[in-house]
XYZ file of C-alpha atoms in Angstrom:
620
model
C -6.226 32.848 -59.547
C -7.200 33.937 -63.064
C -9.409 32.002 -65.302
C -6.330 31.479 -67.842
C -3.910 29.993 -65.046
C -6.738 28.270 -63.750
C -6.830 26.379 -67.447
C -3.504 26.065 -67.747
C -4.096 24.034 -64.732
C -6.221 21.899 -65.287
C -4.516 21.094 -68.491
C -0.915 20.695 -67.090
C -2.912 17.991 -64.381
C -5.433 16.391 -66.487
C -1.617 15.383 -69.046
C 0.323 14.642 -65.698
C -2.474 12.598 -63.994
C -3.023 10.537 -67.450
C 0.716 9.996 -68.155
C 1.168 8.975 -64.446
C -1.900 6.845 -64.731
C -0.942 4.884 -67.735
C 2.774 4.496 -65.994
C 1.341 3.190 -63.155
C -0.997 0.614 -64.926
C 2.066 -0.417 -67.554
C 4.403 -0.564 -63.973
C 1.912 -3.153 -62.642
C 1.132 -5.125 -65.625
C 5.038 -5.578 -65.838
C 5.407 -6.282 -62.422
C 2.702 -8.977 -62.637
C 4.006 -10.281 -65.785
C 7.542 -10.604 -64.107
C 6.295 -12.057 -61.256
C 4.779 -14.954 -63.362
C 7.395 -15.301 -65.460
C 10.059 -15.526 -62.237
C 7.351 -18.164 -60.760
C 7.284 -20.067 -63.779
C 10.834 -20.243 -64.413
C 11.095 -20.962 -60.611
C 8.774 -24.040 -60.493
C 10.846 -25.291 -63.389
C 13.877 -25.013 -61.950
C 13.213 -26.653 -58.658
C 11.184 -29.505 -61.104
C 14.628 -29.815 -62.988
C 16.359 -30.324 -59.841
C 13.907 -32.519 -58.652
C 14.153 -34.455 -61.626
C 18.179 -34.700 -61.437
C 17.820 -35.229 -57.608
C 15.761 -38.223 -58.810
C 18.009 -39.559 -61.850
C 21.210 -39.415 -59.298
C 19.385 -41.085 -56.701
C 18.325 -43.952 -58.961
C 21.979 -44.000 -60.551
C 22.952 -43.986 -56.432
C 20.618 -46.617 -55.374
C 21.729 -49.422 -58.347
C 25.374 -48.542 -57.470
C 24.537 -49.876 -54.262
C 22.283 -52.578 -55.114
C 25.241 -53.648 -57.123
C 27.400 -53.599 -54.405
C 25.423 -54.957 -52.099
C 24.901 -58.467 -54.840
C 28.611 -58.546 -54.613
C 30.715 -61.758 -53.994
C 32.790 -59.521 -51.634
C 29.734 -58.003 -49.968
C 28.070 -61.818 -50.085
C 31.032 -63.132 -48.386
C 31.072 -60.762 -45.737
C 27.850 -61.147 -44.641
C 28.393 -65.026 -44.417
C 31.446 -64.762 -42.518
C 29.628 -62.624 -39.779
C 26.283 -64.453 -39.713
C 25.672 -65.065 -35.994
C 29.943 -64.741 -35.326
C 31.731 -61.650 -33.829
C 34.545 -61.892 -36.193
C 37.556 -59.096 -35.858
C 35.992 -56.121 -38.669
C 39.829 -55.294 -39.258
C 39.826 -57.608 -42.244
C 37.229 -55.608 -43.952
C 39.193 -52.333 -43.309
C 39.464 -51.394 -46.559
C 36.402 -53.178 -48.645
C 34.304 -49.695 -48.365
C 36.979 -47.891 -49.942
C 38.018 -50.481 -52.602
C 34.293 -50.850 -53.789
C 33.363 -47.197 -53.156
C 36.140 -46.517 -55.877
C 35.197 -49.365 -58.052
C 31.444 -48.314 -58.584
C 32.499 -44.545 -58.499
C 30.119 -43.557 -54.901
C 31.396 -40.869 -52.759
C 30.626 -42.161 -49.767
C 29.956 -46.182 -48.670
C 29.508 -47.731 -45.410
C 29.317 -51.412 -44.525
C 27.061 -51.531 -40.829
C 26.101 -54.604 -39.485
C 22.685 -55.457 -37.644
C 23.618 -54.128 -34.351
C 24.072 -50.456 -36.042
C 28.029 -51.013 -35.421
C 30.432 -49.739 -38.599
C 31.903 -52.652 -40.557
C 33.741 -50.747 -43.116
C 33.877 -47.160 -44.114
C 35.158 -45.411 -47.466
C 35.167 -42.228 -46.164
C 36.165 -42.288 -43.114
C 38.246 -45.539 -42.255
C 38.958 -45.268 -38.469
C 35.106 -45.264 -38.310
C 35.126 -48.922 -37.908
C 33.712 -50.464 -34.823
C 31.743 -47.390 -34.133
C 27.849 -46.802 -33.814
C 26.468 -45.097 -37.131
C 24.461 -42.048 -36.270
C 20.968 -42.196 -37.270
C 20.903 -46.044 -37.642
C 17.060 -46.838 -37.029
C 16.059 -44.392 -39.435
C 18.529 -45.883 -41.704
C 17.639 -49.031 -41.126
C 13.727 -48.137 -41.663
C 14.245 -46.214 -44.851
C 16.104 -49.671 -46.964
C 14.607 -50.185 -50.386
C 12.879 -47.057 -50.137
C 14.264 -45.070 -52.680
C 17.428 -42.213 -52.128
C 17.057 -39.921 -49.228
C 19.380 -37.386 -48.189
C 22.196 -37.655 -45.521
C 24.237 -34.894 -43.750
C 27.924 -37.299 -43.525
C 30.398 -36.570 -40.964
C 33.329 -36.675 -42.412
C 37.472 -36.771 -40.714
C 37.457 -32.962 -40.996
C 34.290 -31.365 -42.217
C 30.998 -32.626 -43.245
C 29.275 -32.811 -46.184
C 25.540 -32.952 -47.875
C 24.884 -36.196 -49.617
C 22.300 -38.277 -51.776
C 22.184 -41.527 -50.522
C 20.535 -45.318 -50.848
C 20.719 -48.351 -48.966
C 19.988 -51.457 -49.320
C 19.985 -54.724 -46.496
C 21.759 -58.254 -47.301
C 20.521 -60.714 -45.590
C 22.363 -64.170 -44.194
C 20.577 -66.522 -42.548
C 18.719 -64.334 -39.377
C 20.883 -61.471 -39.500
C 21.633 -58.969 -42.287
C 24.108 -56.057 -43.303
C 23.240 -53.064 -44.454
C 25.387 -51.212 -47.544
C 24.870 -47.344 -47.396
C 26.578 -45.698 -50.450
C 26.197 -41.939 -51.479
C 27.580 -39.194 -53.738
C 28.092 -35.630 -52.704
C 25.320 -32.969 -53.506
C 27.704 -30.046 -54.276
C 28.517 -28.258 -56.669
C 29.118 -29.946 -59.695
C 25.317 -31.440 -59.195
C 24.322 -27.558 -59.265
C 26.515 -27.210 -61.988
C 24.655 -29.664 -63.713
C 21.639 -28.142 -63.700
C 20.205 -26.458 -67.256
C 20.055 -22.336 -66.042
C 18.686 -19.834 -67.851
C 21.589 -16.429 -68.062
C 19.887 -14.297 -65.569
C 19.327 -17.590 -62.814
C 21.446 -19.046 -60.706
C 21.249 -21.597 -58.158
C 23.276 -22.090 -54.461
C 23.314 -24.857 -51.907
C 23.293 -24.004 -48.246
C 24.918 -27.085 -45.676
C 22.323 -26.626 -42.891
C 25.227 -26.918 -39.809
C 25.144 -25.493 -36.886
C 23.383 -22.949 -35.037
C 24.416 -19.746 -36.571
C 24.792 -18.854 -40.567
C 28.102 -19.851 -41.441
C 29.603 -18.263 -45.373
C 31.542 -21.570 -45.422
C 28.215 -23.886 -45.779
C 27.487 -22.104 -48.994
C 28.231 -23.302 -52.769
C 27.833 -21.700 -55.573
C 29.135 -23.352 -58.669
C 29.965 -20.229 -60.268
C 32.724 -19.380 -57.918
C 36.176 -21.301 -58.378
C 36.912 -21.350 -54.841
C 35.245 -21.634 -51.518
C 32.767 -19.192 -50.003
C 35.512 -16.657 -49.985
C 35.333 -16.306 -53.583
C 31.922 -15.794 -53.452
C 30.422 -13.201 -56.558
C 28.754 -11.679 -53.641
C 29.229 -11.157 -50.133
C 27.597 -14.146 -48.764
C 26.514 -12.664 -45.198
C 23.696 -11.322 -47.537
C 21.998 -14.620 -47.636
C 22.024 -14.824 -43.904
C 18.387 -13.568 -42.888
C 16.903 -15.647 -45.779
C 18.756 -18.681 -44.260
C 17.353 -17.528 -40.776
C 13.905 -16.987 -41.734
C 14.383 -20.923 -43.511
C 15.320 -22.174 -40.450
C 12.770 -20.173 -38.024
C 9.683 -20.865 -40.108
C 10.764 -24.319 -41.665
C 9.278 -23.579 -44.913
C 9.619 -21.985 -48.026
C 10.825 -18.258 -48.046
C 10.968 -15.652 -51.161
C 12.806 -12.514 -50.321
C 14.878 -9.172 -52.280
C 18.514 -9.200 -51.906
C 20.294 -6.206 -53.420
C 23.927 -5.945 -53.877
C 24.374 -2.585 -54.120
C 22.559 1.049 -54.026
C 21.871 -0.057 -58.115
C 18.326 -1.716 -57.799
C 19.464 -3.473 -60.989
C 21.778 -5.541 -59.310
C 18.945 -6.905 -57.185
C 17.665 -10.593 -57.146
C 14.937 -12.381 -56.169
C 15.640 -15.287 -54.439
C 13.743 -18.824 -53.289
C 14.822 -20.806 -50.487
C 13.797 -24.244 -50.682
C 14.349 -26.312 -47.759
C 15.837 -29.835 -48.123
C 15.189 -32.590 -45.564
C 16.414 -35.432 -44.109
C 14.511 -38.759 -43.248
C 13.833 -39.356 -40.007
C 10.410 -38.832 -37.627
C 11.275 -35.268 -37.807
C 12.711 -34.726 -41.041
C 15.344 -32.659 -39.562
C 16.852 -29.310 -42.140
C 20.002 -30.795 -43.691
C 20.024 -27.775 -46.341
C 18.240 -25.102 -48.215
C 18.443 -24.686 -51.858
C 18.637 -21.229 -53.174
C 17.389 -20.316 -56.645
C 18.034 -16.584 -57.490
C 16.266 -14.719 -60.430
C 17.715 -11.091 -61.799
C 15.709 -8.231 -61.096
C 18.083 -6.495 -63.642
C 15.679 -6.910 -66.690
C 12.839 -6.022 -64.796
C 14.460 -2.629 -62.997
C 15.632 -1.574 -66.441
C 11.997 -2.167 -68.127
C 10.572 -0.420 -65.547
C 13.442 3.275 -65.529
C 12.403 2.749 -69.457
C 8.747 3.142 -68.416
C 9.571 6.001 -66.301
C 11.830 7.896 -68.676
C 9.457 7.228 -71.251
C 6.414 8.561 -68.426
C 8.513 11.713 -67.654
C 9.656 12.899 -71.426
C 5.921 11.984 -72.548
C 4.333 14.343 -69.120
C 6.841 17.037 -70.131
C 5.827 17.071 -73.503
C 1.981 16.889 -72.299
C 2.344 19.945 -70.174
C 4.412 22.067 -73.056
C 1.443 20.687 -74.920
C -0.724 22.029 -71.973
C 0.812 25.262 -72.005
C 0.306 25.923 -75.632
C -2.756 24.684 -75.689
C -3.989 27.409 -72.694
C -2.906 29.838 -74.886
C -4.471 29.308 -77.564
C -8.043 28.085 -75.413
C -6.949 31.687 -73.684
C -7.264 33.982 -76.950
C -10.321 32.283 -77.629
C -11.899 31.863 -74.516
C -10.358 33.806 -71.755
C -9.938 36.863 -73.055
C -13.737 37.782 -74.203
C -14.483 36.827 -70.255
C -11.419 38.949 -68.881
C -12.920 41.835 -71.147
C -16.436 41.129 -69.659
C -14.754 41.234 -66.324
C -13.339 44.748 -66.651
C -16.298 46.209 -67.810
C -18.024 44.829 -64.861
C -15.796 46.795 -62.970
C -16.024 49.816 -64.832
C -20.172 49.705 -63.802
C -19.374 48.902 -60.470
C -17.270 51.973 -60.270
C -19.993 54.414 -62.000
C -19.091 54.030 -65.494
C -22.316 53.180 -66.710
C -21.342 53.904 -70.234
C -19.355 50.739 -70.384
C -19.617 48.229 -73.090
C -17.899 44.881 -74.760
C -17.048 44.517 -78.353
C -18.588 41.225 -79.620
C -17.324 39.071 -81.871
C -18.737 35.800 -83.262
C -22.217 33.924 -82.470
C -21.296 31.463 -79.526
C -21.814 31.441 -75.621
C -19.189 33.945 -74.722
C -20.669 36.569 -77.574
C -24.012 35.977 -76.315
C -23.319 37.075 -73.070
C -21.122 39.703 -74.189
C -24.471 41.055 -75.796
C -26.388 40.338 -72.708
C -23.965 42.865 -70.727
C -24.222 45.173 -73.230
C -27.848 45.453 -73.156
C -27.779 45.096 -69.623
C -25.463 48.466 -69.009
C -27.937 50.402 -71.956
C -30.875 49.405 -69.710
C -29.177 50.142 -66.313
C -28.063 53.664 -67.764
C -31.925 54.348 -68.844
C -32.686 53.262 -65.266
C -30.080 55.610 -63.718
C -31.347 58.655 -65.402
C -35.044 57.963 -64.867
C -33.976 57.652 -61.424
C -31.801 60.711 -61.016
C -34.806 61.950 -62.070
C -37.006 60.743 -59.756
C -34.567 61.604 -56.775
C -34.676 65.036 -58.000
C -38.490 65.382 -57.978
C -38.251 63.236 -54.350
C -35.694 65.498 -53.042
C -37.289 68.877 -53.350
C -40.643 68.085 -50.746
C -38.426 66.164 -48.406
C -35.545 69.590 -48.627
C -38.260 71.376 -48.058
C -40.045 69.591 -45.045
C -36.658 69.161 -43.256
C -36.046 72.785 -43.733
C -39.289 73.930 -42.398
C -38.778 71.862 -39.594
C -35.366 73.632 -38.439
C -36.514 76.918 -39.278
C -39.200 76.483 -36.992
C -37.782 76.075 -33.824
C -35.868 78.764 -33.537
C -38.701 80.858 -35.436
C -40.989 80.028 -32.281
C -39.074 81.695 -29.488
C -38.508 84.359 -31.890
C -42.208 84.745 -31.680
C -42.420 84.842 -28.401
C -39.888 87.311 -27.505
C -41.489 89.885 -29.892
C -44.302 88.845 -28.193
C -43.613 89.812 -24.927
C -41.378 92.728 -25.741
C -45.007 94.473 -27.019
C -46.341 93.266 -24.177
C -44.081 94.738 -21.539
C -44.634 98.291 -23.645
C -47.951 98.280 -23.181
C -48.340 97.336 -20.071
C -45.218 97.808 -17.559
C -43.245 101.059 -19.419
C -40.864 101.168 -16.279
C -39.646 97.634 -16.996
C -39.663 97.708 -20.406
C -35.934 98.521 -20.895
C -34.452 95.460 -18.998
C -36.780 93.484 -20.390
C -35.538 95.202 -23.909
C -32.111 93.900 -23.251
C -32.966 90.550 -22.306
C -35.274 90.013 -25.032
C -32.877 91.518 -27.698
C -30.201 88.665 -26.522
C -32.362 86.151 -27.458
C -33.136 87.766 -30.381
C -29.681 87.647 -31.274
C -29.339 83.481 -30.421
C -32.180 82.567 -32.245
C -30.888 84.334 -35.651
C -27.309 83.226 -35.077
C -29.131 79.865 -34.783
C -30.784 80.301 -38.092
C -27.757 81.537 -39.913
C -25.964 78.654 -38.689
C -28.867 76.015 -39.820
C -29.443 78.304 -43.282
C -25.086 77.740 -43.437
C -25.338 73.933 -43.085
C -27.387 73.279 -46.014
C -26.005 75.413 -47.999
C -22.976 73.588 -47.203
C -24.143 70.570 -48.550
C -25.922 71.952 -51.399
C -22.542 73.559 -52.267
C -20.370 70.360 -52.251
C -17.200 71.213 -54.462
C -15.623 69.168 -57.092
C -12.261 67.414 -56.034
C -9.718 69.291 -56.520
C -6.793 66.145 -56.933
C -3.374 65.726 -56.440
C -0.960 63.163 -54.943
C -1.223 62.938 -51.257
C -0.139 60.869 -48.799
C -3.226 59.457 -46.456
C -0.884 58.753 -43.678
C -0.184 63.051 -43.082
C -3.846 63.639 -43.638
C -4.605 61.532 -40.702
C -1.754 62.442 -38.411
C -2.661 65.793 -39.102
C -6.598 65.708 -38.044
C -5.195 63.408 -34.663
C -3.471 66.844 -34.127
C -6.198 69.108 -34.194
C -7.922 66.952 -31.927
C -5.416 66.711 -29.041
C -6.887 69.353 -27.420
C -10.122 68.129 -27.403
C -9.203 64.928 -26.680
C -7.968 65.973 -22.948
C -10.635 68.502 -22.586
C -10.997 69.479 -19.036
C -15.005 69.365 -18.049
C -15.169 65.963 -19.910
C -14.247 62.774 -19.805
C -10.607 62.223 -21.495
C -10.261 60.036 -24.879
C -7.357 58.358 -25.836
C -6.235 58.166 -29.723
C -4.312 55.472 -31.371
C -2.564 56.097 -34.261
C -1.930 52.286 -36.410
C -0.488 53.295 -39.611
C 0.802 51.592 -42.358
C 4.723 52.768 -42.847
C 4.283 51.230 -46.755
C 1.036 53.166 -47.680
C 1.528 54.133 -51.205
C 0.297 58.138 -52.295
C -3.309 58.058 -53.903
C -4.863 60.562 -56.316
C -7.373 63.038 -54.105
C -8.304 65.904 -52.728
C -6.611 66.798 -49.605
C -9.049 69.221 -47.921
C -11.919 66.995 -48.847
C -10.462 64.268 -47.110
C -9.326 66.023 -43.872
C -13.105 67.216 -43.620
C -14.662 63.668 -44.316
C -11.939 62.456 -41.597
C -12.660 64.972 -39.351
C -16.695 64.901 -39.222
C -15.936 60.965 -38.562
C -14.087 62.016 -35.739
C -16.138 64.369 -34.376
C -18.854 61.526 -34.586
C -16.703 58.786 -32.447
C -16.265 61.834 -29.774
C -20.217 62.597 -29.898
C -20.243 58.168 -29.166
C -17.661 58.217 -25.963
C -19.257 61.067 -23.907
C -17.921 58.931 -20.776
C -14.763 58.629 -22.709
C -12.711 55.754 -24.442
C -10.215 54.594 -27.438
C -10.533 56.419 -30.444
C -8.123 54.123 -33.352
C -7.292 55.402 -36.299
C -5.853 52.695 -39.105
C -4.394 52.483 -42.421
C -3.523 50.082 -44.855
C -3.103 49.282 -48.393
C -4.772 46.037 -49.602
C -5.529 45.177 -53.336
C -4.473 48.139 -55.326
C -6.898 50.103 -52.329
C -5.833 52.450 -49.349
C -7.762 51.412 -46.614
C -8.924 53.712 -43.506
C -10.461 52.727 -40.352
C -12.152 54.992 -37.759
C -12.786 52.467 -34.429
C -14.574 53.948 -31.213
C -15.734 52.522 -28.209
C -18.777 53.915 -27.572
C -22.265 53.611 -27.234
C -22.296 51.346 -30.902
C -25.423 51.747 -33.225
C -28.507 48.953 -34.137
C -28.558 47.222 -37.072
C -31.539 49.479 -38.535
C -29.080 53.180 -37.924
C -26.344 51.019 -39.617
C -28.636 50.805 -42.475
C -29.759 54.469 -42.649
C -26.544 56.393 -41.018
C -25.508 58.090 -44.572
C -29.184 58.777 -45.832
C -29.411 62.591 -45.475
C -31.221 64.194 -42.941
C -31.600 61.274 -41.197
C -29.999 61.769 -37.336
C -30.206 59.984 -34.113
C -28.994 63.018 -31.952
C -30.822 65.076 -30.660
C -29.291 68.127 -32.226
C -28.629 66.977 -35.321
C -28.717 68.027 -38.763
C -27.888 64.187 -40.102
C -25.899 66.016 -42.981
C -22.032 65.103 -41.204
C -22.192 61.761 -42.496
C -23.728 62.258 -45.782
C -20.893 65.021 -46.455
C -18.179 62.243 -45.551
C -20.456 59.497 -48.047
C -20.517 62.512 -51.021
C -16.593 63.316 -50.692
C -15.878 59.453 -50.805
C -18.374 58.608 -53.358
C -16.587 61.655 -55.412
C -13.039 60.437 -54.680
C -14.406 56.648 -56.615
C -14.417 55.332 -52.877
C -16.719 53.307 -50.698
C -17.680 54.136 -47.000
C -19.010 51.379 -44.476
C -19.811 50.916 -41.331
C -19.707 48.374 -38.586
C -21.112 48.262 -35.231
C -23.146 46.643 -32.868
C -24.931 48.097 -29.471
C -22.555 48.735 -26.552
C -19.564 47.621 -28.459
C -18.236 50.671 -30.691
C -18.084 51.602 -34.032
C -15.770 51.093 -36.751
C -16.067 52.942 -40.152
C -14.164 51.660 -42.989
C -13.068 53.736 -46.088
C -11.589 52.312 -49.046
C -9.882 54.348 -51.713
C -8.719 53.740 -55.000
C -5.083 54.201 -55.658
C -5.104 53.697 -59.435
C -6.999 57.085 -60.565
C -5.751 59.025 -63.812
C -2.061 60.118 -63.304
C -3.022 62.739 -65.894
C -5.735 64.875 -64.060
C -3.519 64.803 -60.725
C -0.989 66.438 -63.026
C -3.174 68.926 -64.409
C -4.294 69.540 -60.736
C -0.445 70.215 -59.299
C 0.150 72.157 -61.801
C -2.879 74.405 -61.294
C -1.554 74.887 -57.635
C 1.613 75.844 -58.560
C -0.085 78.373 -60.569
C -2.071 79.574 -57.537
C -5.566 78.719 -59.318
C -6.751 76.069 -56.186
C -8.967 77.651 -53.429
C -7.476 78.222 -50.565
């Protein structure tokens, strides 16, 4: 990745993670804030309908006092003091005062817990009221609440009783008035609250049970589907104690509310469930806040990373492109253009170290030629030692044959002429030995220029496999079997042809001269970063870490034969094609030499060279 993307980065991040960051802090101080808010308005809610629970209680409880310091009521109790008078003649005194002193519900029970007189429910008489010893326990102690069976349904109510004693026995007045919906109704709501009433009935969650004083109807009219409430009303009932939960609507998270279920018991040693108040509080407000905060996140991080993009380019004609100049020059020197160089402009960092390359190349140039220099003056004692030392083995036997061929002339004349003939074949060895040493380094010391035109790397290599085939399958040695991997995709590259198929072919000839006892000879191409790569594999006898090292110095050989020029031929034509030669290998595991050559060289001077061999100007 290039420095100038790499900005760009960094940029387009360091906008999106500080948007996103703010977003998220501004998302959870609003959330916090709501949630406050929604407690606060909660608590004041439930205190509101604590506080008209309490007023209607105390408006229930004198109702009944009053009743209860009624001549009727006074009468009653009289008549039935220590008597078991017929309670038919008090049929309908429940109902008559229960309308009178405006109570929903009034019963008249007697010591015993037996029904005396009931508004509500008049064929009640003469039965056992459910639930008496609580009642009876709970007189004078303020209103409780009372689930009331009525003829046909039951229903929720606030209730207070109170006990009128005459003589030893007493009679207790229980009057009521339905918690529904006009009490909910009643209640001060903020717009975006509501509250609902569940009838705790019943083993299952039942639609029915549930008012909500904005509908007009029953629970069939509803604003909402009221299954919805149903696991809230579950988790009431399982846990016996207060539950918050979500309950959306609909796919719109708008439409959502937060809701409180506040359980609502009975008297009694266990306090039984009678009902569960439900406050809801809108989400809406909070949802839409919250898409603002987003919308407002994702137009503000767009802008940031236009921002970011301008902002690269602008850090990237001052910044990045004195370093991608540096960069390219670094690569001119590593691909012998010592001459290169960086214009500088300005006084900061990046100028500095422009000037640093610059004087770094001038010195490295001065080093170059003093060392050319030096190799020169190096390379004339050691061309000279080498040569001495392959001129003088064959000049020894030379010696010797003369040697003996004065010998034999001098002293055995009679033998002299086979000895002539033998001695004159030797003769002939040793200087065909000498013209072919004398040959090889003039060879090297004769190294032509390139000669470059398009070619095609794949042919060149198919084509020395060829002339190996027969060797390969030799009979007299052990047989060698060549694998050809080549890349179908290998673009053309600027060379020299015949170069090449030499360099190839000496590396071949050196994995053959590795597998006397035979083996896998691989030949591979491929093109990776504007490079065509070649690979020579063997699997032969491998080389040490120290011949890896000093395999292309000249002269330098670990056969026995050798001249230790093959390899330094194949390092000169690479070197002179802009290439690099390696080589990797360890003992007893093969060799692999890997060329790489550049496949960006001068169009121009491969078109000057075509056109010189259509002109019949190239060697042949």
């Amino acid at each position: 990745m290039s420095f100038r993307r790499k900005l760009l980065l960094v940029f387009a991040l360091t906008v999106f993670l500080s948007v996103a960051g703010v977003a998220l802090l501004v998302q959870w101080v609003t959330r916090n804030a709501f949630e406050k808010t929604e407690n606060q308005r909660t608590a004041a809610l439930v205190a509101q309908f604590q506080r008209e629970f309490s007023r209607r209680g105390d408006d229930v409880a004198r109702r009944v006092d009053a009743i209860a310091a009624s001549d009727s009521v006074t009468r009653m109790a009289t008549a039935l003091n220590g008597t078991s008078s017929d309670f038919a003649e008090y049929f309908d005194l429940a109902r008559s005062t229960a309308e009178s002193h405006q109570l929903d519900f009034l019963e008249i029970v007697d010591r015993k817990g037996s029904i005396i007189s009931s508004a509500q429910w008049a064929a009640k008489f003469g039965y056992p009221e459910p639930g008496f010893e609580s009642l009876s326990t709970s007189v004078d102690e303020g209103p409780f609440l009372k689930l009331e069976e009525l003829q046909d349904s039951t229903a929720l109510g606030l209730f207070a009783a109170h006990a009128v004693r005459a003589g030893e026995n007493s009679v207790y007045v229980i009057g009521g008035r339905r918690l529904d919906k006009n009490f909910l109704a009643a209640l001060d709501l903020p717009a975006d609250m509501r509250a609902l009433l569940y009838q705790n009935r019943g083993d299952r969650f039942s639609p029915d049970l549930l008012l909500d004083p904005a509908a007009s109807g029953g629970a069939a009219e509803l604003n909402h589907p009221a299954n919805k409430f149903a696991p809230l009303v579950e988790a009431v009932r399982k846990y016996n104690q207060e539950i918050t939960a979500i309950v959306d609507w609909s796919s719109d998270r708008a439409d959502e509310e937060v809701f409180h279920a506040i359980p609502l018991r009975g008297i009694g040693k266990d306090h039984p469930l009678l009902g569960i108040l439900l406050i809801g509080n809108s989400r809406r407000s909070y949802v839409e806040l919250k898409r603002r905060i987003r919308d407002s996140a994702l137009l503000v991080g767009g802008g940031g990373i236009v921002l970011a993009i301008l902002l690269s380019s602008w850090a990237s004609a001052r910044v990045t492109r004195p370093v991608v100049q540096l960069a390219r020059a670094a690569q001119d020197v590593a691909s012998g253009n010592w001459n290169a160089s960086v214009h500088v402009e300005g006084h900061d960092e990046v100028a500095q170290l422009a000037e640093s390359f610059n004087s770094m190349t001038r010195e490295l140039l001065a080093h170059k030629e003093r060392l050319v220099q030096s190799e020169r003056v190096a390379a004339w004692p050691e061309l000279a030692r080498r040569l001495a030392h392959e001129l003088k083995n064959p000049l020894f036997p030379l010696q010797l044959t003369v040697e003996n061929l004065i010998r034999a002339r001098s002293q055995s004349p009679e033998m002299f002429e086979e000895i002539f003939h033998e001695s004159s074949r030797t003769l002939l060895a040793e200087i065909s030995n000498l013209k072919a040493i004398i040959g090889r380094f003039s060879e090297f010391s004769k190294m032509p220029q390139p000669q470059l035109q398009l070619v095609q790397v794949n042919e060149i290599v198919e084509t020395v496999a060829r002339l190996f085939q027969s060797q390969f399958q030799a009979e007299g040695r052990a047989a060698i079997v060549c694998r050809l991997a080549l890349d179908p995709h290998l673009p053309q590259i600027v060379a020299d042809p015949e170069l090449l198929h030499r360099a190839l072919s000496n590396l071949v000839l050196n994995a053959m001269d590795a597998m006397p006892n035979g083996g896998t000879l691989t030949l591979r191409t491929r093109s990776e970063d504007a490079k065509v790569i070649v690979a020579i594999a063997d699997t032969g006898s491998g080389l040490t870490r120290e011949e890896c090292e000093r395999i292309f110095t000249p002269y330098y050989t670990s056969k026995q034969h050798g001249t230790g020029l093959g390899l330094a031929i194949v390092q000169s034509v690479i070197s002179d094609h802009g290439g690099t030669i390696s080589v990797q290998s360890e003992p007893g595991k093969g060799s692999v030499f890997v060329i790489e050559l550049p496949n960006h060289v001068d169009a121009r001077q491969a078109t000057f060279t075509n056109a010189e061999e259509t002109a019949g100007k190239l060697p042949v």
